[in-house]
mmCIF file of C-alpha atoms (C1' of nucleotides) in Angstrom:
data_model
loop_
_atom_site.group_PDB
_atom_site.id
_atom_site.type_symbol
_atom_site.label_atom_id
_atom_site.label_comp_id
_atom_site.label_asym_id
_atom_site.label_seq_id
_atom_site.Cartn_x
_atom_site.Cartn_y
_atom_site.Cartn_z
ATOM 1 C CA MET D 279 63.935 91.409 108.398
ATOM 2 C CA VAL D 280 66.346 92.642 110.798
ATOM 3 C CA ASP D 281 68.074 90.803 113.501
ATOM 4 C CA LEU D 282 67.622 92.775 116.669
ATOM 5 C CA PRO D 283 71.231 92.757 118.531
ATOM 6 C CA ARG D 284 71.542 90.445 121.454
ATOM 7 C CA TRP D 285 73.191 92.652 124.190
ATOM 8 C CA LEU D 286 75.123 91.068 126.802
ATOM 9 C CA THR D 287 73.622 90.752 130.255
ATOM 10 C CA ASP D 288 74.625 93.038 133.056
ATOM 11 C CA ASP D 289 76.759 90.364 134.572
ATOM 12 C CA ASP D 290 78.526 89.572 131.293
ATOM 13 C CA ARG D 291 79.032 93.149 130.651
ATOM 14 C CA HIS D 292 80.636 93.803 133.999
ATOM 15 C CA THR D 293 82.815 90.614 133.519
ATOM 16 C CA TRP D 294 83.960 91.916 130.158
ATOM 17 C CA LEU D 295 84.830 95.214 131.508
ATOM 18 C CA ALA D 296 86.612 94.137 134.461
ATOM 19 C CA PHE D 297 88.664 91.836 132.145
ATOM 20 C CA LEU D 298 89.595 94.617 130.068
ATOM 21 C CA TYR D 299 90.457 97.147 132.531
ATOM 22 C CA ALA D 300 92.446 94.480 134.589
ATOM 23 C CA GLN D 301 94.390 93.582 131.302
ATOM 24 C CA THR D 302 95.003 97.138 130.453
ATOM 25 C CA LEU D 303 96.022 98.214 133.833
ATOM 26 C CA LEU D 304 98.187 95.211 134.836
ATOM 27 C CA LEU D 305 100.019 95.174 131.540
ATOM 28 C CA GLU D 306 100.485 98.893 131.380
ATOM 29 C CA GLN D 307 102.175 98.636 134.817
ATOM 30 C CA ILE D 308 104.476 95.802 134.064
ATOM 31 C CA GLU D 309 105.527 97.447 130.697
ATOM 32 C CA GLN D 310 106.170 100.520 132.606
ATOM 33 C CA ASP D 311 108.299 98.836 135.009
ATOM 34 C CA LEU D 312 110.169 96.925 132.385
ATOM 35 C CA GLN D 313 110.822 99.931 130.214
ATOM 36 C CA ARG D 314 112.102 101.865 133.147
ATOM 37 C CA ASP D 315 114.442 99.128 134.445
ATOM 38 C CA ALA D 316 115.463 97.439 131.365
ATOM 39 C CA GLY D 317 114.704 99.853 128.462
ATOM 40 C CA MET D 318 112.641 97.416 126.452
ATOM 41 C CA PRO D 319 108.802 96.451 125.785
ATOM 42 C CA LEU D 320 107.477 93.451 127.075
ATOM 43 C CA ALA D 321 107.312 91.896 123.530
ATOM 44 C CA TYR D 322 110.834 92.119 123.146
ATOM 45 C CA TYR D 323 111.793 90.734 126.562
ATOM 46 C CA GLN D 324 109.464 87.659 125.386
ATOM 47 C CA ILE D 325 111.552 87.255 122.103
ATOM 48 C CA LEU D 326 114.685 87.171 124.208
ATOM 49 C CA VAL D 327 113.341 84.505 126.867
ATOM 50 C CA ILE D 328 112.136 82.188 123.930
ATOM 51 C CA LEU D 329 115.509 82.312 122.144
ATOM 52 C CA SER D 330 117.414 81.976 125.546
ATOM 53 C CA GLU D 331 115.213 78.734 126.344
ATOM 54 C CA HIS D 332 116.160 77.227 122.783
ATOM 55 C CA PRO D 333 119.356 75.126 122.711
ATOM 56 C CA GLY D 334 121.856 77.377 121.173
ATOM 57 C CA GLY D 335 119.761 80.525 121.685
ATOM 58 C CA ALA D 336 118.830 80.736 118.148
ATOM 59 C CA LEU D 337 115.660 80.050 116.243
ATOM 60 C CA ARG D 338 114.261 80.454 112.585
ATOM 61 C CA MET D 339 112.503 83.390 112.091
ATOM 62 C CA SER D 340 109.253 81.747 111.476
ATOM 63 C CA GLU D 341 109.409 79.453 114.397
ATOM 64 C CA LEU D 342 110.192 82.273 116.522
ATOM 65 C CA ALA D 343 107.168 84.335 114.986
ATOM 66 C CA SER D 344 104.811 81.572 115.904
ATOM 67 C CA ALA D 345 106.321 80.991 119.420
ATOM 68 C CA ALA D 346 105.804 84.640 120.212
ATOM 69 C CA PHE D 347 102.694 85.069 118.457
ATOM 70 C CA PHE D 348 104.273 87.697 116.145
ATOM 71 C CA SER D 349 103.218 88.088 112.589
ATOM 72 C CA ARG D 350 106.345 87.719 110.140
ATOM 73 C CA SER D 351 106.327 91.569 109.625
ATOM 74 C CA ARG D 352 106.217 92.493 113.243
ATOM 75 C CA LEU D 353 109.079 90.111 113.835
ATOM 76 C CA SER D 354 111.236 91.265 111.128
ATOM 77 C CA HIS D 355 110.903 94.865 112.427
ATOM 78 C CA ALA D 356 111.382 93.842 116.036
ATOM 79 C CA ILE D 357 114.758 91.677 114.975
ATOM 80 C CA ASP D 358 115.975 94.781 113.129
ATOM 81 C CA ARG D 359 115.902 96.971 116.082
ATOM 82 C CA MET D 360 117.156 94.375 118.338
ATOM 83 C CA GLU D 361 120.027 93.848 116.027
ATOM 84 C CA LYS D 362 120.639 97.521 116.128
ATOM 85 C CA SER D 363 120.858 97.420 120.045
ATOM 86 C CA GLY D 364 123.481 94.321 119.632
ATOM 87 C CA TRP D 365 121.152 91.807 121.276
ATOM 88 C CA ILE D 366 120.499 89.520 118.339
ATOM 89 C CA ARG D 367 122.554 88.507 115.169
ATOM 90 C CA ARG D 368 121.012 87.442 112.081
ATOM 91 C CA GLU D 369 122.418 84.278 110.499
ATOM 92 C CA ALA D 370 121.823 82.192 107.179
ATOM 93 C CA CYS D 371 120.119 79.173 107.439
ATOM 94 C CA PRO D 372 122.115 76.206 105.997
ATOM 95 C CA SER D 373 118.994 73.946 105.022
ATOM 96 C CA ASP D 374 116.758 76.657 103.560
ATOM 97 C CA ARG D 375 118.462 79.528 101.532
ATOM 98 C CA ARG D 376 115.340 81.439 102.050
ATOM 99 C CA GLY D 377 115.730 81.293 105.608
ATOM 100 C CA SER D 378 117.160 83.443 108.189
ATOM 101 C CA ILE D 379 117.971 82.521 111.941
ATOM 102 C CA ALA D 380 117.891 84.856 114.635
ATOM 103 C CA ALA D 381 120.570 84.195 117.218
ATOM 104 C CA LEU D 382 121.064 85.583 120.832
ATOM 105 C CA THR D 383 124.220 87.608 121.269
ATOM 106 C CA ASP D 384 126.322 87.592 124.554
ATOM 107 C CA ALA D 385 125.199 91.120 124.883
ATOM 108 C CA GLY D 386 121.445 89.972 124.432
ATOM 109 C CA ARG D 387 121.870 87.292 126.982
ATOM 110 C CA ARG D 388 123.388 89.715 129.363
ATOM 111 C CA VAL D 389 120.558 92.257 129.111
ATOM 112 C CA LEU D 390 118.007 89.545 129.464
ATOM 113 C CA GLU D 391 119.676 88.195 132.770
ATOM 114 C CA GLU D 392 119.814 91.892 134.007
ATOM 115 C CA ALA D 393 116.339 92.408 133.112
ATOM 116 C CA ALA D 394 114.739 89.155 134.482
ATOM 117 C CA PRO D 395 114.889 89.730 138.503
ATOM 118 C CA GLY D 396 113.176 93.001 138.260
ATOM 119 C CA HIS D 397 110.536 91.798 135.791
ATOM 120 C CA VAL D 398 109.813 88.620 137.962
ATOM 121 C CA GLU D 399 109.438 90.936 140.829
ATOM 122 C CA SER D 400 107.113 93.232 138.994
ATOM 123 C CA VAL D 401 104.988 90.249 137.750
ATOM 124 C CA ARG D 402 104.897 88.991 141.591
ATOM 125 C CA ARG D 403 104.059 92.227 143.171
ATOM 126 C CA HIS D 404 101.279 93.293 140.708
ATOM 127 C CA LEU D 405 99.590 90.067 139.908
ATOM 128 C CA PHE D 406 100.412 87.357 142.537
ATOM 129 C CA ASP D 407 100.809 89.305 145.636
ATOM 130 C CA GLN D 408 97.340 90.419 144.972
ATOM 131 C CA LEU D 409 95.763 87.014 144.627
ATOM 132 C CA SER D 410 95.124 84.023 146.916
ATOM 133 C CA ASP D 411 96.509 80.704 145.792
ATOM 134 C CA ARG D 412 92.880 79.675 144.964
ATOM 135 C CA GLU D 413 92.239 82.798 142.680
ATOM 136 C CA ALA D 414 95.467 82.522 140.934
ATOM 137 C CA SER D 415 94.507 78.654 140.082
ATOM 138 C CA GLU D 416 90.982 79.776 138.837
ATOM 139 C CA LEU D 417 92.697 82.452 136.758
ATOM 140 C CA ARG D 418 94.958 79.858 135.400
ATOM 141 C CA ASP D 419 92.417 77.623 134.582
ATOM 142 C CA VAL D 420 90.053 80.070 132.764
ATOM 143 C CA CYS D 421 92.960 81.483 130.615
ATOM 144 C CA GLU D 422 94.161 78.118 129.806
ATOM 145 C CA LYS D 423 90.739 77.240 128.574
ATOM 146 C CA LEU D 424 90.547 80.345 126.470
ATOM 147 C CA VAL D 425 94.029 79.923 124.983
ATOM 148 C CA ARG D 426 93.033 76.298 123.976
ATOM 149 C CA TYR D 427 90.025 77.667 122.020
ATOM 150 C CA LEU D 428 91.778 80.779 120.739
ATOM 151 C CA LEU D 429 94.740 78.715 119.264
ATOM 152 C CA ARG D 430 92.155 76.335 117.480
ATOM 153 C CA SER D 431 90.034 79.484 116.420
ATOM 154 C CA LEU D 432 92.608 81.953 115.327
ATOM 155 C CA ASN D 433 95.557 80.154 113.884
ATOM 156 C CA VAL D 434 94.198 76.761 113.006
ATOM 157 C CA SER D 435 97.879 75.711 113.617
ATOM 158 C CA ALA D 436 99.465 75.996 116.945
ATOM 159 C CA PRO D 437 102.923 77.226 117.341
ATOM 160 C CA SER D 438 105.512 74.497 117.404
ATOM 161 C CA VAL D 439 108.134 75.891 119.423
ATOM 162 C CA LEU D 440 107.315 77.138 122.931
ATOM 163 C CA PRO D 441 103.818 77.019 124.224
ATOM 164 C CA ASN D 442 102.843 73.861 122.569
ATOM 165 C CA ASP D 443 103.141 71.697 125.678
ATOM 166 C CA TYR D 444 101.454 74.270 127.971
ATOM 167 C CA PHE D 445 97.949 74.285 126.097
ATOM 168 C CA GLY D 446 97.924 70.939 124.687
ATOM 169 C CA VAL D 447 94.515 69.779 123.114
ATOM 170 C CA GLN D 448 93.809 67.133 125.576
ATOM 171 C CA PRO D 449 93.192 68.592 129.015
ATOM 172 C CA GLY D 450 95.322 65.862 130.835
ATOM 173 C CA ASP D 451 98.634 66.601 128.872
ATOM 174 C CA SER D 452 101.770 66.726 130.859
ATOM 175 C CA LEU D 453 103.138 70.352 131.053
ATOM 176 C CA ASN D 454 106.308 71.175 129.821
ATOM 177 C CA ASP D 455 108.933 72.633 132.325
ATOM 178 C CA ALA D 456 111.583 74.698 130.465
ATOM 179 C CA ARG D 457 113.070 75.711 133.628
ATOM 180 C CA SER D 458 115.370 78.620 132.746
ATOM 181 C CA LEU D 459 114.675 82.410 132.627
ATOM 182 C CA PRO D 460 111.048 83.493 133.127
ATOM 183 C CA MET V 33 126.165 91.037 148.609
ATOM 184 C CA VAL V 34 123.842 90.278 146.038
ATOM 185 C CA ASP V 35 120.097 89.585 146.265
ATOM 186 C CA LEU V 36 119.456 86.274 144.621
ATOM 187 C CA PRO V 37 116.492 86.756 142.272
ATOM 188 C CA ARG V 38 113.335 84.901 143.513
ATOM 189 C CA TRP V 39 111.707 83.026 140.358
ATOM 190 C CA LEU V 40 108.198 82.238 140.287
ATOM 191 C CA THR V 41 107.024 78.778 141.104
ATOM 192 C CA ASP V 42 106.171 76.567 138.182
ATOM 193 C CA ASP V 43 102.570 76.945 138.953
ATOM 194 C CA ASP V 44 102.863 80.750 139.064
ATOM 195 C CA ARG V 45 104.722 80.940 135.881
ATOM 196 C CA HIS V 46 102.315 78.879 134.104
ATOM 197 C CA THR V 47 99.455 81.215 135.424
ATOM 198 C CA TRP V 48 101.179 84.145 134.244
ATOM 199 C CA LEU V 49 102.071 82.795 130.725
ATOM 200 C CA ALA V 50 98.388 81.511 130.566
ATOM 201 C CA PHE V 51 96.951 84.974 131.428
ATOM 202 C CA LEU V 52 99.392 86.687 128.924
ATOM 203 C CA TYR V 53 98.681 84.598 125.956
ATOM 204 C CA ALA V 54 94.947 84.463 126.736
ATOM 205 C CA GLN V 55 94.911 88.036 126.875
ATOM 206 C CA THR V 56 96.947 88.666 123.911
ATOM 207 C CA LEU V 57 95.157 86.257 121.667
ATOM 208 C CA LEU V 58 91.479 87.230 122.746
ATOM 209 C CA LEU V 59 92.504 90.956 122.301
ATOM 210 C CA GLU V 60 93.892 90.218 118.873
ATOM 211 C CA GLN V 61 90.850 88.526 117.887
ATOM 212 C CA ILE V 62 88.266 91.057 118.823
ATOM 213 C CA GLU V 63 90.256 93.982 117.444
ATOM 214 C CA GLN V 64 90.366 92.293 114.529
ATOM 215 C CA ASP V 65 86.831 91.584 114.269
ATOM 216 C CA LEU V 66 85.949 95.152 115.107
ATOM 217 C CA GLN V 67 88.647 96.666 112.606
ATOM 218 C CA ARG V 68 87.171 94.604 109.800
ATOM 219 C CA ASP V 69 83.604 95.188 110.544
ATOM 220 C CA ALA V 70 83.653 98.869 111.791
ATOM 221 C CA GLY V 71 87.028 99.979 110.748
ATOM 222 C CA MET V 72 87.989 101.219 114.089
ATOM 223 C CA PRO V 73 90.555 99.933 116.942
ATOM 224 C CA LEU V 74 89.086 98.912 120.370
ATOM 225 C CA ALA V 75 90.255 102.021 121.964
ATOM 226 C CA TYR V 76 88.322 104.233 119.694
ATOM 227 C CA TYR V 77 85.261 102.258 120.247
ATOM 228 C CA GLN V 78 85.757 102.888 123.879
ATOM 229 C CA ILE V 79 85.886 106.368 123.511
ATOM 230 C CA LEU V 80 82.649 106.505 121.648
ATOM 231 C CA VAL V 81 80.813 104.427 124.097
ATOM 232 C CA ILE V 82 81.907 106.544 126.822
ATOM 233 C CA LEU V 83 80.616 109.662 125.264
ATOM 234 C CA SER V 84 77.340 107.999 124.131
ATOM 235 C CA GLU V 85 76.589 106.965 127.887
ATOM 236 C CA HIS V 86 77.410 110.443 129.074
ATOM 237 C CA PRO V 87 74.305 113.019 128.941
ATOM 238 C CA GLY V 88 74.806 115.131 125.992
ATOM 239 C CA GLY V 89 77.252 112.761 124.369
ATOM 240 C CA ALA V 90 80.032 115.404 125.357
ATOM 241 C CA LEU V 91 82.808 115.339 127.956
ATOM 242 C CA ARG V 92 85.883 117.471 128.898
ATOM 243 C CA MET V 93 89.264 115.957 127.486
ATOM 244 C CA SER V 94 90.503 115.244 130.807
ATOM 245 C CA GLU V 95 87.494 113.527 132.154
ATOM 246 C CA LEU V 96 87.429 111.556 129.131
ATOM 247 C CA ALA V 97 90.944 110.658 129.328
ATOM 248 C CA SER V 98 90.593 109.276 132.776
ATOM 249 C CA ALA V 99 87.598 107.452 132.179
ATOM 250 C CA ALA V 100 89.149 105.571 129.229
ATOM 251 C CA PHE V 101 92.536 105.247 131.006
ATOM 252 C CA PHE V 102 94.262 107.343 128.244
ATOM 253 C CA SER V 103 97.061 109.689 128.823
ATOM 254 C CA ARG V 104 96.328 113.319 127.779
ATOM 255 C CA SER V 105 98.606 113.064 124.974
ATOM 256 C CA ARG V 106 97.123 109.765 123.686
ATOM 257 C CA LEU V 107 93.646 111.078 124.015
ATOM 258 C CA SER V 108 94.410 114.364 121.974
ATOM 259 C CA HIS V 109 95.914 112.576 118.978
ATOM 260 C CA ALA V 110 93.154 109.996 119.099
ATOM 261 C CA ILE V 111 90.515 112.913 119.003
ATOM 262 C CA ASP V 112 92.314 114.337 116.232
ATOM 263 C CA ARG V 113 92.034 111.414 114.151
ATOM 264 C CA MET V 114 88.392 110.805 115.122
ATOM 265 C CA GLU V 115 87.719 114.505 114.337
ATOM 266 C CA LYS V 116 89.103 113.780 110.884
ATOM 267 C CA SER V 117 86.740 111.048 110.343
ATOM 268 C CA GLY V 118 83.726 113.239 111.407
ATOM 269 C CA TRP V 119 82.718 111.219 114.706
ATOM 270 C CA ILE V 120 83.780 113.818 117.061
ATOM 271 C CA ARG V 121 83.536 117.471 117.154
ATOM 272 C CA ARG V 122 85.709 119.767 119.672
ATOM 273 C CA GLU V 123 83.832 122.574 121.522
ATOM 274 C CA ALA V 124 85.300 125.392 123.947
ATOM 275 C CA CYS V 125 84.568 124.745 127.506
ATOM 276 C CA PRO V 126 82.484 127.820 128.759
ATOM 277 C CA SER V 127 83.782 127.431 132.528
ATOM 278 C CA ASP V 128 87.406 126.894 131.828
ATOM 279 C CA ARG V 129 88.860 128.803 129.013
ATOM 280 C CA ARG V 130 92.012 126.350 128.829
ATOM 281 C CA GLY V 131 89.539 123.600 128.624
ATOM 282 C CA SER V 132 88.203 121.468 125.508
ATOM 283 C CA ILE V 133 85.175 119.268 125.053
ATOM 284 C CA ALA V 134 84.720 116.497 122.984
ATOM 285 C CA ALA V 135 81.306 115.996 121.640
ATOM 286 C CA LEU V 136 79.915 112.956 119.625
ATOM 287 C CA THR V 137 78.731 114.046 116.374
ATOM 288 C CA ASP V 138 75.489 112.318 114.572
ATOM 289 C CA ALA V 139 77.989 110.544 112.338
ATOM 290 C CA GLY V 140 79.891 109.298 115.565
ATOM 291 C CA ARG V 141 76.557 108.030 117.150
ATOM 292 C CA ARG V 142 75.603 106.263 113.947
ATOM 293 C CA VAL V 143 78.909 104.646 113.409
ATOM 294 C CA LEU V 144 78.775 103.339 116.869
ATOM 295 C CA GLU V 145 75.180 102.009 116.679
ATOM 296 C CA GLU V 146 76.376 100.181 113.407
ATOM 297 C CA ALA V 147 79.388 98.820 115.362
ATOM 298 C CA ALA V 148 77.988 97.664 118.508
ATOM 299 C CA PRO V 149 75.986 94.629 117.525
ATOM 300 C CA GLY V 150 78.821 92.938 115.768
ATOM 301 C CA HIS V 151 81.171 93.809 118.681
ATOM 302 C CA VAL V 152 79.091 92.269 121.282
ATOM 303 C CA GLU V 153 78.771 89.132 119.120
ATOM 304 C CA SER V 154 82.349 88.948 118.699
ATOM 305 C CA VAL V 155 82.886 89.372 122.676
ATOM 306 C CA ARG V 156 80.198 86.682 123.367
ATOM 307 C CA ARG V 157 81.484 84.110 120.777
ATOM 308 C CA HIS V 158 85.283 84.405 121.807
ATOM 309 C CA LEU V 159 84.685 85.152 125.531
ATOM 310 C CA PHE V 160 81.487 84.086 127.031
ATOM 311 C CA ASP V 161 80.382 81.014 124.725
ATOM 312 C CA GLN V 162 83.883 79.462 125.882
ATOM 313 C CA LEU V 163 83.156 79.731 129.788
ATOM 314 C CA SER V 164 80.767 78.304 132.111
ATOM 315 C CA ASP V 165 78.806 80.753 134.170
ATOM 316 C CA ARG V 166 80.963 79.794 137.134
ATOM 317 C CA GLU V 167 84.043 80.591 135.353
ATOM 318 C CA ALA V 168 83.034 83.636 134.161
ATOM 319 C CA SER V 169 82.202 84.782 137.584
ATOM 320 C CA GLU V 170 85.444 83.569 138.947
ATOM 321 C CA LEU V 171 87.193 85.478 136.194
ATOM 322 C CA ARG V 172 85.221 88.587 137.153
ATOM 323 C CA ASP V 173 86.084 88.360 140.698
ATOM 324 C CA VAL V 174 89.548 88.021 140.168
ATOM 325 C CA CYS V 175 89.731 90.906 137.563
ATOM 326 C CA GLU V 176 87.787 93.325 139.808
ATOM 327 C CA LYS V 177 90.126 92.509 142.628
ATOM 328 C CA LEU V 178 93.087 93.358 140.344
ATOM 329 C CA VAL V 179 91.436 96.436 139.000
ATOM 330 C CA ARG V 180 91.010 97.765 142.645
ATOM 331 C CA TYR V 181 94.541 97.270 143.559
ATOM 332 C CA LEU V 182 95.784 98.550 140.099
ATOM 333 C CA LEU V 183 93.761 101.753 140.562
ATOM 334 C CA ARG V 184 95.253 102.479 143.724
ATOM 335 C CA SER V 185 98.587 101.544 143.006
ATOM 336 C CA LEU V 186 99.054 102.987 139.456
ATOM 337 C CA ASN V 187 97.082 106.390 139.434
ATOM 338 C CA VAL V 188 96.234 107.211 143.232
ATOM 339 C CA SER V 189 93.291 108.699 141.849
ATOM 340 C CA ALA V 190 90.621 106.664 140.167
ATOM 341 C CA PRO V 191 88.708 107.929 137.136
ATOM 342 C CA SER V 192 85.753 110.103 137.929
ATOM 343 C CA VAL V 193 83.292 109.403 135.153
ATOM 344 C CA LEU V 194 82.695 105.703 134.250
ATOM 345 C CA PRO V 195 83.995 102.701 136.059
ATOM 346 C CA ASN V 196 84.060 104.754 139.226
ATOM 347 C CA ASP V 197 81.246 102.727 140.469
ATOM 348 C CA TYR V 198 82.122 99.383 139.017
ATOM 349 C CA PHE V 199 85.264 98.978 141.111
ATOM 350 C CA GLY V 200 84.746 101.144 144.203
ATOM 351 C CA VAL V 201 86.835 100.837 147.158
ATOM 352 C CA GLN V 202 84.506 99.197 149.552
ATOM 353 C CA PRO V 203 83.718 95.293 148.110
ATOM 354 C CA GLY V 204 80.041 96.147 149.180
ATOM 355 C CA ASP V 205 79.535 99.110 147.041
ATOM 356 C CA SER V 206 76.386 99.042 144.669
ATOM 357 C CA LEU V 207 77.200 98.563 141.203
ATOM 358 C CA ASN V 208 76.443 101.478 138.584
ATOM 359 C CA ASP V 209 74.122 100.279 135.785
ATOM 360 C CA ALA V 210 74.528 102.451 132.746
ATOM 361 C CA ARG V 211 72.496 100.456 130.500
ATOM 362 C CA SER V 212 73.020 101.678 126.966
ATOM 363 C CA LEU V 213 75.563 100.485 124.348
ATOM 364 C CA PRO V 214 77.665 98.199 125.814
ATOM 365 C "C1'" DC Q 525 97.923 142.571 142.285
ATOM 366 C "C1'" DC Q 526 101.942 139.911 141.238
ATOM 367 C "C1'" DG Q 527 104.923 136.509 140.758
ATOM 368 C "C1'" DA Q 528 105.042 131.315 141.588
ATOM 369 C "C1'" DT Q 529 103.218 127.303 140.601
ATOM 370 C "C1'" DC Q 530 100.076 123.925 138.679
ATOM 371 C "C1'" DT Q 531 96.561 122.200 135.589
ATOM 372 C "C1'" DG Q 532 94.462 121.230 130.800
ATOM 373 C "C1'" DG Q 533 95.601 120.438 126.713
ATOM 374 C "C1'" DT Q 534 98.427 120.244 122.291
ATOM 375 C "C1'" DT Q 535 102.481 119.375 119.566
ATOM 376 C "C1'" DG Q 536 106.413 116.987 117.307
ATOM 377 C "C1'" DA Q 537 109.693 113.644 117.563
ATOM 378 C "C1'" DT Q 538 110.300 108.967 118.069
ATOM 379 C "C1'" DG Q 539 109.071 103.915 118.803
ATOM 380 C "C1'" DC Q 540 106.120 99.774 117.598
ATOM 381 C "C1'" DT Q 541 102.497 97.733 114.842
ATOM 382 C "C1'" DT Q 542 99.959 96.582 110.933
ATOM 383 C "C1'" DC Q 543 99.005 96.142 106.101
ATOM 384 C "C1'" DA Q 544 99.864 95.466 101.309
ATOM 385 C "C1'" DA Q 545 102.972 94.333 98.201
ATOM 386 C "C1'" DC Q 546 107.106 92.153 96.738
ATOM 387 C "C1'" DG Q 547 111.215 88.969 95.538
ATOM 388 C "C1'" DA Q 548 113.614 84.933 96.256
ATOM 389 C "C1'" DA Q 549 113.607 80.046 97.092
ATOM 390 C "C1'" DC Q 550 111.137 75.801 97.556
ATOM 391 C "C1'" DG Q 551 107.755 71.720 95.884
ATOM 392 C "C1'" DT Q 552 105.210 69.645 93.108
ATOM 393 C "C1'" DC Q 553 102.998 67.835 89.096
ATOM 394 C "C1'" DG Q 554 102.473 68.160 84.018
ATOM 395 C "C1'" DC F 189 112.791 70.023 82.703
ATOM 396 C "C1'" DG F 190 109.590 73.990 83.521
ATOM 397 C "C1'" DA F 191 105.587 76.351 84.762
ATOM 398 C "C1'" DC F 192 102.505 76.999 89.007
ATOM 399 C "C1'" DG F 193 101.280 77.748 93.331
ATOM 400 C "C1'" DT F 194 103.127 78.442 98.242
ATOM 401 C "C1'" DT F 195 106.304 79.659 101.762
ATOM 402 C "C1'" DC F 196 109.932 82.543 103.875
ATOM 403 C "C1'" DG F 197 111.454 86.700 104.975
ATOM 404 C "C1'" DT F 198 111.542 91.829 104.191
ATOM 405 C "C1'" DT F 199 110.277 96.406 102.830
ATOM 406 C "C1'" DG F 200 107.866 101.061 103.004
ATOM 407 C "C1'" DA F 201 103.875 103.362 104.309
ATOM 408 C "C1'" DA F 202 100.318 104.321 107.464
ATOM 409 C "C1'" DG F 203 98.146 103.998 111.984
ATOM 410 C "C1'" DC F 204 98.541 104.409 116.748
ATOM 411 C "C1'" DA F 205 101.129 105.187 121.433
ATOM 412 C "C1'" DT F 206 104.673 107.341 124.009
ATOM 413 C "C1'" DC F 207 107.800 110.591 125.673
ATOM 414 C "C1'" DA F 208 109.347 115.347 126.535
ATOM 415 C "C1'" DA F 209 108.715 119.947 125.817
ATOM 416 C "C1'" DC F 210 105.507 123.566 125.508
ATOM 417 C "C1'" DC F 211 101.793 127.514 126.150
ATOM 418 C "C1'" DA F 212 97.740 129.278 127.967
ATOM 419 C "C1'" DG F 213 94.921 129.796 131.530
ATOM 420 C "C1'" DA F 214 93.750 129.059 136.597
ATOM 421 C "C1'" DT F 215 94.989 129.391 141.336
ATOM 422 C "C1'" DC F 216 97.651 130.513 145.482
ATOM 423 C "C1'" DG F 217 100.570 133.080 148.405
ATOM 424 C "C1'" DG F 218 102.571 136.784 149.360
#
DNA sequence: CCGATCTGGTTGATGCTTCAACGAACGTCG
DNA sequence: CGACGTTCGTTGAAGCATCAACCAGATCGG
């Protein structure tokens, strides 16, 4: 006995394609801008941001990985390259001899400060300039709902460092305002 | 004289992060399901879908590239690998001796038919089961608006094969209903 | 017809990600 | 203590994407 596949409705199919294409094209555009202006992919920018927002500009590898939604392996390779660029320095962890700490260097902080204005401008132009306030807020609500679900479904354990407070379980939670580099 | 950078408002920053994380986590989840169940990345699945929806299951490389939002180079490499898997066959183009045509093989069609039900189920579970009808339709509207803008901004020329009719310039355009594999 | 230019597609090098495997340090429990 | 399972981080290989260079065929202007 065979389960007949249940296709999507036309509406849902169009929604899915619209999401897929919007996501593809928007990220492509923003990545291109960032690559051209700052010579780094968005993922690396995010690493720099997370470190810069953390007191001391340093974080255990595994905390950094979960804050950025990176696998340990991906992070390890990425930090390799950023270390070669001089943006990050690895330090030993005093409390756990297995551990390793990624610390922002002065060069890393500088490169982030130089990249940030252009990147913010790019996000504004390609995303927020195209949407009304109402649309932006609808987009936010939908995305936050998805993130809450996906964090439960995918990981089981939510990251403990950064976006923890953004997408807390209880819908009424107060939001974190880490107000530094975007 | 220095332009002070104009940061995003807190609202916009949260919206951007929500979008970024939702997109990352959702795609990661769906890609994982597809990779596990069908042994292919989402991008390759999309290629197979586009071909299967085209009469004859064949398309010029450059049309295929623009329909899938691939660069020529990316497509060429991808078709290399799919040809090795036996899913696609390259044919000469009769009308233009430079040209090359990618044609779905029987094995390619079979692998797509086997992959589709699981993939559709994955999209349904991770996306539509999490949203109300109202939320899905808000998401669609926002994404279609972004796609229309991005097609204009990025490419200048919209793809001529598939999603042409989905995201036409005039908001009132009739939507294409290529009703086959999702 | 001929040279200049443009388009379609491929290629190779390089960059980033994933996957599987691993060693070293930690924690626990007999 | 000592064996066991677990966590931390790294590594190498393989998969996929991007970038720049390139050739062959088409196209256009004299």
